[in-house]
């Protein structure tokens, strides 16, 4: 077995015995090389070369608290989506048709064929490619509605939380500010974080009356749950076509239009914290056309996601509470976005809805 030494310091691969057992179970050959790819809080991934080809091995640890659909059922749903022609890669099944392997208390494993591709940010996409991206997400939402039964809808329930409470957010701001001010050696990140927290506190005081009501919630349905550039693979060469939508761990029932808005706010976020509204408009029009979602549904989603972002501090909580700095590079643009979005709210709404 050959392990990639460059990444061993951050993520230890599964023991060789575990790999051999897994690949024998799936009939995928003998492991020859293993390269860790990600180190997540909820799962880990590995690129494995065997005597029968290349594979992606996903190790689900203690489970995602946001997940509402059991892993094996998620596999069945994504297999059905692939049958509809969507760019979804079904997992490998063992001889008995099972796609999940549980080894002792070490969590669950799933195996996928390796897909060659690369991630592309929204700024790399042409207007036509932005339209195709919006249409693709629309096809995903329609496809999920087609392959999942009403009984499963009732079992999962509609998991749509009330909009964040501004008073609770202000309490969190004070806690984070206190953590920063107790640091003996302040970094540039600390300075920026303090500035943005004070700025956000002022925005919340000014806009607390704009908290969305539950009655304003857009129509709910099955969604991918985590649709963003790192979960979409494009061809490396030739036309910019998506070859795989990956990571379906957050599959669940939520407001569909909100997923469309959240995705756009990630794909089309510029380094200065603004959104590329030309690309957003092309994407959103294609999404609305693919789903039939009316403009007022997108308008409600834009407002709810704006409020969500105004009250969200997950990057700072990772940094100061979990001592996890992986999201730090995203913080400057993400923190600037809500200020820009608040200032240009009418233009943002128009790009999504008109």
CSV table of C-alpha atoms in Angstrom, one decimal:
chain,number,residue,atom,x,y,z
A,1,UNK,CA,0.0,0.0,0.0
A,2,UNK,CA,1.3,3.5,-0.9
A,3,UNK,CA,0.1,6.5,1.0
A,4,UNK,CA,0.6,10.1,-0.1
A,5,UNK,CA,3.1,11.5,2.5
A,6,UNK,CA,2.3,15.1,1.6
A,7,UNK,CA,-1.1,14.9,3.4
A,8,UNK,CA,-0.5,12.4,6.2
A,9,UNK,CA,0.2,15.2,8.6
A,10,UNK,CA,-3.3,16.5,8.4
A,11,UNK,CA,-5.3,13.3,7.9
A,12,UNK,CA,-4.4,9.7,8.6
A,13,UNK,CA,-5.8,7.2,6.1
A,14,UNK,CA,-7.8,4.1,7.2
A,15,UNK,CA,-5.7,1.2,8.2
A,16,UNK,CA,-4.6,-1.0,5.3
A,17,UNK,CA,-6.6,-3.9,6.8
A,18,UNK,CA,-9.8,-1.8,6.7
A,19,UNK,CA,-9.2,-0.7,3.1
A,20,UNK,CA,-8.7,-4.3,2.0
A,21,UNK,CA,-11.8,-5.5,3.8
A,22,UNK,CA,-13.9,-2.7,2.3
A,23,UNK,CA,-12.7,-3.1,-1.3
A,24,UNK,CA,-13.2,-6.9,-1.1
A,25,UNK,CA,-16.7,-6.3,0.1
A,26,UNK,CA,-17.5,-4.1,-2.9
A,27,UNK,CA,-15.6,-6.3,-5.4
A,28,UNK,CA,-13.4,-3.3,-6.3
A,29,UNK,CA,-10.0,-5.0,-6.4
A,30,UNK,CA,-7.0,-4.8,-4.1
A,31,UNK,CA,-6.0,-1.3,-2.9
A,32,UNK,CA,-2.7,-0.1,-4.3
A,33,UNK,CA,-2.5,3.6,-3.2
A,34,UNK,CA,-4.6,5.9,-1.0
A,35,UNK,CA,-4.6,9.7,-0.9
A,36,UNK,CA,-6.6,11.6,1.7
A,37,UNK,CA,-8.5,14.4,0.2
A,38,UNK,CA,-10.5,16.2,2.9
A,39,UNK,CA,-10.6,16.4,6.6
A,40,UNK,CA,-14.1,17.3,7.7
A,41,UNK,CA,-15.9,17.6,11.0
A,42,UNK,CA,-18.5,15.1,9.8
A,43,UNK,CA,-16.8,12.9,7.2
A,44,UNK,CA,-13.6,12.2,5.4
A,45,UNK,CA,-12.7,11.4,1.8
A,46,UNK,CA,-9.9,9.4,0.1
A,47,UNK,CA,-8.8,8.8,-3.5
A,48,UNK,CA,-8.0,5.1,-3.8
A,49,UNK,CA,-6.3,3.3,-6.7
A,50,UNK,CA,-6.9,-0.4,-6.9
A,51,UNK,CA,-6.2,-3.2,-9.3
A,52,UNK,CA,-9.6,-2.5,-10.8
A,53,UNK,CA,-9.5,1.3,-11.2
A,54,UNK,CA,-9.8,4.5,-9.2
A,55,UNK,CA,-12.4,5.2,-6.6
A,56,UNK,CA,-13.5,7.8,-4.1
A,57,UNK,CA,-14.0,6.4,-0.6
A,58,UNK,CA,-16.2,8.4,1.8
A,59,UNK,CA,-16.0,7.8,5.5
A,60,UNK,CA,-19.0,9.0,7.4
A,61,UNK,CA,-18.1,9.5,11.1
A,62,UNK,CA,-20.7,10.1,13.7
A,63,UNK,CA,-23.2,11.5,11.2
A,64,UNK,CA,-24.4,14.9,10.2
A,65,UNK,CA,-26.8,16.5,12.7
A,66,UNK,CA,-28.4,18.3,9.8
A,67,UNK,CA,-29.1,15.0,7.9
A,68,UNK,CA,-32.7,13.8,7.8
A,69,UNK,CA,-32.5,11.0,5.3
A,70,UNK,CA,-30.6,7.8,6.2
A,71,UNK,CA,-27.4,7.2,4.2
A,72,UNK,CA,-28.6,4.1,2.3
A,73,UNK,CA,-31.8,5.9,1.3
A,74,UNK,CA,-29.8,8.9,0.1
A,75,UNK,CA,-27.9,6.5,-2.1
A,76,UNK,CA,-31.2,5.2,-3.6
A,77,UNK,CA,-32.4,8.7,-4.3
A,78,UNK,CA,-29.1,9.8,-6.0
A,79,UNK,CA,-29.2,6.6,-8.1
A,80,UNK,CA,-32.7,7.5,-9.2
A,81,UNK,CA,-31.6,11.0,-10.1
A,82,UNK,CA,-28.8,9.6,-12.2
A,83,UNK,CA,-31.3,7.5,-14.0
A,84,UNK,CA,-33.2,10.7,-14.9
A,85,UNK,CA,-30.0,12.0,-16.7
A,86,UNK,CA,-28.8,14.3,-14.0
A,87,UNK,CA,-25.0,14.5,-13.4
A,88,UNK,CA,-25.0,12.4,-10.2
A,89,UNK,CA,-22.6,9.5,-9.5
A,90,UNK,CA,-24.3,6.5,-7.9
A,91,UNK,CA,-22.4,4.6,-5.2
A,92,UNK,CA,-20.9,1.2,-5.8
A,93,UNK,CA,-23.0,-1.7,-4.5
A,94,UNK,CA,-21.7,-4.9,-3.1
A,95,UNK,CA,-22.9,-8.4,-4.2
A,96,UNK,CA,-26.1,-8.1,-2.2
A,97,UNK,CA,-26.9,-4.6,-3.5
A,98,UNK,CA,-25.8,-2.8,-0.3
A,99,UNK,CA,-24.1,0.6,-0.7
A,100,UNK,CA,-23.2,1.2,2.9
A,101,UNK,CA,-20.5,-0.7,4.8
A,102,UNK,CA,-20.3,-0.5,8.6
A,103,UNK,CA,-17.1,-1.7,10.2
A,104,UNK,CA,-17.3,-2.0,14.0
A,105,UNK,CA,-17.7,1.4,15.7
A,106,UNK,CA,-15.7,3.3,13.1
A,107,UNK,CA,-18.6,4.8,11.2
A,108,UNK,CA,-20.0,4.0,7.8
A,109,UNK,CA,-18.2,3.8,4.4
A,110,UNK,CA,-19.5,4.4,0.9
A,111,UNK,CA,-17.6,3.9,-2.3
A,112,UNK,CA,-17.9,5.8,-5.6
A,113,UNK,CA,-16.3,5.6,-9.0
A,114,UNK,CA,-13.6,8.3,-9.3
A,115,UNK,CA,-14.8,11.2,-11.4
A,116,UNK,CA,-12.2,13.4,-13.2
A,117,UNK,CA,-13.2,17.0,-12.9
A,118,UNK,CA,-12.5,20.4,-11.4
A,119,UNK,CA,-14.4,23.0,-9.4
A,120,UNK,CA,-15.3,26.3,-11.0
A,121,UNK,CA,-16.2,29.5,-9.3
A,122,UNK,CA,-19.1,31.6,-10.6
A,123,UNK,CA,-16.6,34.2,-11.9
A,124,UNK,CA,-15.3,31.6,-14.4
A,125,UNK,CA,-18.7,31.0,-15.9
A,126,UNK,CA,-19.9,32.8,-19.0
A,127,UNK,CA,-23.5,34.1,-19.0
A,128,UNK,CA,-24.7,31.0,-20.9
A,129,UNK,CA,-22.9,28.8,-18.4
A,130,UNK,CA,-24.6,30.7,-15.5
A,131,UNK,CA,-28.0,30.0,-17.2
A,132,UNK,CA,-27.1,26.3,-17.4
A,133,UNK,CA,-26.1,26.3,-13.7
A,134,UNK,CA,-29.5,27.8,-12.7
A,135,UNK,CA,-31.3,25.4,-15.0
A,136,UNK,CA,-29.3,22.5,-13.5
A,137,UNK,CA,-30.4,23.4,-10.0
A,138,UNK,CA,-34.0,23.6,-11.2
A,139,UNK,CA,-33.7,20.2,-12.7
A,140,UNK,CA,-32.4,18.8,-9.4
A,141,UNK,CA,-35.3,20.2,-7.5
A,142,UNK,CA,-37.8,18.9,-10.1
A,143,UNK,CA,-36.0,15.5,-10.2
A,144,UNK,CA,-36.1,15.2,-6.4
A,145,UNK,CA,-39.8,15.9,-6.4
A,146,UNK,CA,-40.2,13.1,-9.0
A,147,UNK,CA,-38.2,10.4,-7.3
A,148,UNK,CA,-39.2,10.9,-3.6
A,149,UNK,CA,-42.6,9.7,-2.5
A,150,UNK,CA,-45.2,11.6,-0.5
A,151,UNK,CA,-44.8,9.1,2.3
A,152,UNK,CA,-41.1,10.1,2.6
A,153,UNK,CA,-42.1,13.7,2.6
A,154,UNK,CA,-44.3,13.1,5.6
A,155,UNK,CA,-41.7,11.1,7.4
A,156,UNK,CA,-39.0,13.7,7.0
A,157,UNK,CA,-41.2,16.7,7.8
A,158,UNK,CA,-40.6,20.3,6.8
A,159,UNK,CA,-37.4,21.4,8.5
A,160,UNK,CA,-37.7,25.1,8.3
A,161,UNK,CA,-36.6,27.0,11.4
A,162,UNK,CA,-38.0,30.3,12.4
A,163,UNK,CA,-35.9,33.3,11.3
A,164,UNK,CA,-33.0,34.1,13.7
A,165,UNK,CA,-33.8,36.4,16.6
A,166,UNK,CA,-31.8,39.6,16.5
A,167,UNK,CA,-31.5,39.8,20.3
A,168,UNK,CA,-29.9,36.4,20.5
A,169,UNK,CA,-27.5,37.4,17.7
A,170,UNK,CA,-26.5,40.5,19.6
A,171,UNK,CA,-25.7,38.4,22.6
A,172,UNK,CA,-23.5,36.2,20.5
A,173,UNK,CA,-21.7,39.3,19.1
A,174,UNK,CA,-20.8,40.4,22.6
A,175,UNK,CA,-19.4,36.9,23.4
A,176,UNK,CA,-17.3,36.9,20.3
A,177,UNK,CA,-16.1,40.4,20.9
A,178,UNK,CA,-15.1,39.4,24.5
A,179,UNK,CA,-13.1,36.5,23.1
A,180,UNK,CA,-11.2,38.7,20.7
A,181,UNK,CA,-10.4,41.4,23.3
A,182,UNK,CA,-9.0,38.8,25.7
A,183,UNK,CA,-6.4,37.7,23.2
A,184,UNK,CA,-2.9,38.7,24.2
A,185,UNK,CA,-1.6,38.9,20.7
A,186,UNK,CA,-4.0,40.3,18.1
A,187,UNK,CA,-3.7,39.3,14.5
A,188,UNK,CA,-5.0,41.0,11.4
A,189,UNK,CA,-7.9,38.5,11.4
A,190,UNK,CA,-8.8,39.6,14.9
A,191,UNK,CA,-8.8,43.2,13.9
A,192,UNK,CA,-11.1,42.5,10.9
A,193,UNK,CA,-13.3,40.3,13.0
A,194,UNK,CA,-13.8,43.0,15.6
A,195,UNK,CA,-14.6,45.6,12.9
A,196,UNK,CA,-17.1,43.4,11.3
A,197,UNK,CA,-18.8,42.4,14.6
A,198,UNK,CA,-19.2,46.1,15.6
A,199,UNK,CA,-20.5,46.9,12.1
A,200,UNK,CA,-23.0,43.9,12.2
A,201,UNK,CA,-24.2,45.0,15.7
A,202,UNK,CA,-25.1,48.4,14.2
A,203,UNK,CA,-26.8,46.8,11.2
A,204,UNK,CA,-28.9,44.6,13.5
A,205,UNK,CA,-30.1,47.6,15.5
A,206,UNK,CA,-31.0,49.4,12.4
A,207,UNK,CA,-32.8,46.5,10.7
A,208,UNK,CA,-34.3,44.4,13.5
A,209,UNK,CA,-37.8,45.3,12.4
A,210,UNK,CA,-37.2,43.5,9.1
A,211,UNK,CA,-37.0,40.0,10.6
A,212,UNK,CA,-39.0,37.7,8.2
A,213,UNK,CA,-42.2,36.2,9.4
A,214,UNK,CA,-43.0,32.5,9.0
A,215,UNK,CA,-45.8,33.4,6.7
A,216,UNK,CA,-43.2,34.8,4.3
A,217,UNK,CA,-41.5,31.4,3.9
A,218,UNK,CA,-41.2,30.2,0.2
A,219,UNK,CA,-42.6,26.9,-0.9
A,220,UNK,CA,-40.7,23.9,0.6
A,221,UNK,CA,-39.6,20.8,-1.2
A,222,UNK,CA,-36.6,18.4,-1.4
A,223,UNK,CA,-33.3,20.1,-2.0
A,224,UNK,CA,-29.6,19.1,-2.3
A,225,UNK,CA,-29.0,21.1,0.9
A,226,UNK,CA,-25.4,22.2,0.2
A,227,UNK,CA,-25.2,23.3,-3.5
A,228,UNK,CA,-22.0,25.3,-4.0
A,229,UNK,CA,-18.8,25.3,-6.1
A,230,UNK,CA,-17.0,22.7,-4.1
A,231,UNK,CA,-19.9,20.2,-4.5
A,232,UNK,CA,-20.0,20.6,-8.3
A,233,UNK,CA,-17.4,19.1,-10.7
A,234,UNK,CA,-16.9,20.3,-14.2
A,235,UNK,CA,-15.1,18.7,-17.1
A,236,UNK,CA,-11.4,19.5,-17.0
A,237,UNK,CA,-11.2,19.9,-20.8
A,238,UNK,CA,-13.7,20.9,-23.5
A,239,UNK,CA,-17.1,22.5,-22.9
A,240,UNK,CA,-17.8,23.6,-19.3
A,241,UNK,CA,-20.3,20.9,-18.5
A,242,UNK,CA,-21.0,19.7,-15.0
A,243,UNK,CA,-20.0,16.0,-14.6
A,244,UNK,CA,-21.0,15.4,-11.0
A,245,UNK,CA,-23.0,17.0,-8.2
A,246,UNK,CA,-21.5,15.5,-5.1
A,247,UNK,CA,-22.0,15.5,-1.3
A,248,UNK,CA,-25.7,14.8,-0.8
A,249,UNK,CA,-25.4,14.6,3.0
A,250,UNK,CA,-27.7,17.6,3.6
A,251,UNK,CA,-30.5,16.3,1.4
A,252,UNK,CA,-33.8,17.3,3.0
A,253,UNK,CA,-37.0,19.3,2.8
A,254,UNK,CA,-36.4,23.1,2.9
A,255,UNK,CA,-37.5,26.2,1.0
A,256,UNK,CA,-36.3,25.5,-2.6
A,257,UNK,CA,-35.9,29.1,-3.6
A,258,UNK,CA,-33.7,29.7,-0.6
A,259,UNK,CA,-31.3,27.0,-1.8
A,260,UNK,CA,-31.2,28.8,-5.2
A,261,UNK,CA,-30.4,32.2,-3.5
A,262,UNK,CA,-27.8,30.7,-1.1
A,263,UNK,CA,-26.0,29.0,-4.0
A,264,UNK,CA,-25.9,32.2,-6.0
A,265,UNK,CA,-24.5,34.1,-3.0
A,266,UNK,CA,-21.6,31.6,-3.0
A,267,UNK,CA,-21.0,31.1,-6.7
A,268,UNK,CA,-21.2,34.8,-7.6
A,269,UNK,CA,-19.5,36.4,-4.6
A,270,UNK,CA,-16.6,38.6,-5.6
A,271,UNK,CA,-13.5,39.1,-3.5
A,272,UNK,CA,-14.6,42.6,-2.5
A,273,UNK,CA,-17.9,41.2,-1.0
A,274,UNK,CA,-20.2,42.2,-3.8
A,275,UNK,CA,-22.3,39.9,-6.0
A,276,UNK,CA,-21.9,39.7,-9.7
A,277,UNK,CA,-25.5,40.7,-10.4
A,278,UNK,CA,-25.2,40.2,-14.2
A,279,UNK,CA,-24.4,36.5,-13.6
A,280,UNK,CA,-26.9,36.2,-10.8
A,281,UNK,CA,-29.7,37.5,-13.2
A,282,UNK,CA,-28.8,34.9,-15.9
A,283,UNK,CA,-28.7,32.1,-13.3
A,284,UNK,CA,-31.9,33.1,-11.5
A,285,UNK,CA,-33.9,33.5,-14.7
A,286,UNK,CA,-33.0,30.0,-15.8
A,287,UNK,CA,-33.8,28.6,-12.4
A,288,UNK,CA,-37.2,30.2,-12.4
A,289,UNK,CA,-37.9,29.0,-15.9
A,290,UNK,CA,-36.8,25.4,-15.0
A,291,UNK,CA,-39.0,25.3,-11.9
A,292,UNK,CA,-41.8,27.6,-12.6
A,293,UNK,CA,-41.1,29.5,-9.4
A,294,UNK,CA,-42.7,32.9,-9.4
A,295,UNK,CA,-40.8,36.1,-8.8
A,296,UNK,CA,-42.5,36.7,-5.4
A,297,UNK,CA,-41.2,33.3,-4.2
A,298,UNK,CA,-37.7,34.3,-5.1
A,299,UNK,CA,-38.3,37.7,-3.5
A,300,UNK,CA,-39.2,36.1,-0.2
A,301,UNK,CA,-36.2,33.8,-0.4
A,302,UNK,CA,-33.8,36.7,-1.0
A,303,UNK,CA,-35.2,38.5,2.1
A,304,UNK,CA,-34.9,35.4,4.3
A,305,UNK,CA,-31.3,34.6,3.1
A,306,UNK,CA,-30.3,38.2,3.6
A,307,UNK,CA,-31.6,38.0,7.2
A,308,UNK,CA,-29.9,34.6,7.7
A,309,UNK,CA,-26.6,36.1,6.6
A,310,UNK,CA,-27.1,39.2,8.8
A,311,UNK,CA,-27.4,36.9,11.8
A,312,UNK,CA,-24.8,34.2,10.9
A,313,UNK,CA,-21.3,34.0,12.4
A,314,UNK,CA,-20.4,30.4,11.8
A,315,UNK,CA,-16.9,31.3,10.4
A,316,UNK,CA,-16.1,33.2,13.6
A,317,UNK,CA,-17.5,30.5,15.8
A,318,UNK,CA,-15.3,28.0,14.0
A,319,UNK,CA,-12.3,30.3,14.5
A,320,UNK,CA,-12.8,31.3,18.1
A,321,UNK,CA,-14.8,28.5,19.7
A,322,UNK,CA,-13.6,25.4,17.8
A,323,UNK,CA,-10.1,26.8,17.0
A,324,UNK,CA,-10.7,25.7,13.4
A,325,UNK,CA,-9.3,28.1,10.9
A,326,UNK,CA,-10.2,26.4,7.6
A,327,UNK,CA,-13.0,28.9,6.8
A,328,UNK,CA,-10.7,32.0,7.6
A,329,UNK,CA,-9.9,32.7,3.9
A,330,UNK,CA,-13.6,33.0,3.1
A,331,UNK,CA,-14.3,35.4,5.9
A,332,UNK,CA,-13.3,38.8,4.4
A,333,UNK,CA,-15.6,38.5,1.4
A,334,UNK,CA,-18.4,36.8,3.2
A,335,UNK,CA,-18.4,39.4,6.0
A,336,UNK,CA,-18.4,42.3,3.5
A,337,UNK,CA,-21.2,40.7,1.5
A,338,UNK,CA,-23.9,41.5,4.1
A,339,UNK,CA,-23.0,45.1,4.2
A,340,UNK,CA,-23.0,45.4,0.4
A,341,UNK,CA,-26.3,43.4,0.2
A,342,UNK,CA,-28.0,45.6,2.7
A,343,UNK,CA,-26.9,48.8,0.8
A,344,UNK,CA,-28.0,47.4,-2.6
A,345,UNK,CA,-31.0,45.3,-1.5
A,346,UNK,CA,-33.2,46.6,-4.3
A,347,UNK,CA,-30.7,45.7,-7.0
A,348,UNK,CA,-30.2,42.2,-5.5
A,349,UNK,CA,-33.9,41.6,-5.4
A,350,UNK,CA,-34.3,42.7,-9.0
A,351,UNK,CA,-31.5,40.4,-10.2
A,352,UNK,CA,-33.2,37.4,-8.7
A,353,UNK,CA,-36.8,38.2,-9.4
A,354,UNK,CA,-37.2,40.4,-12.5
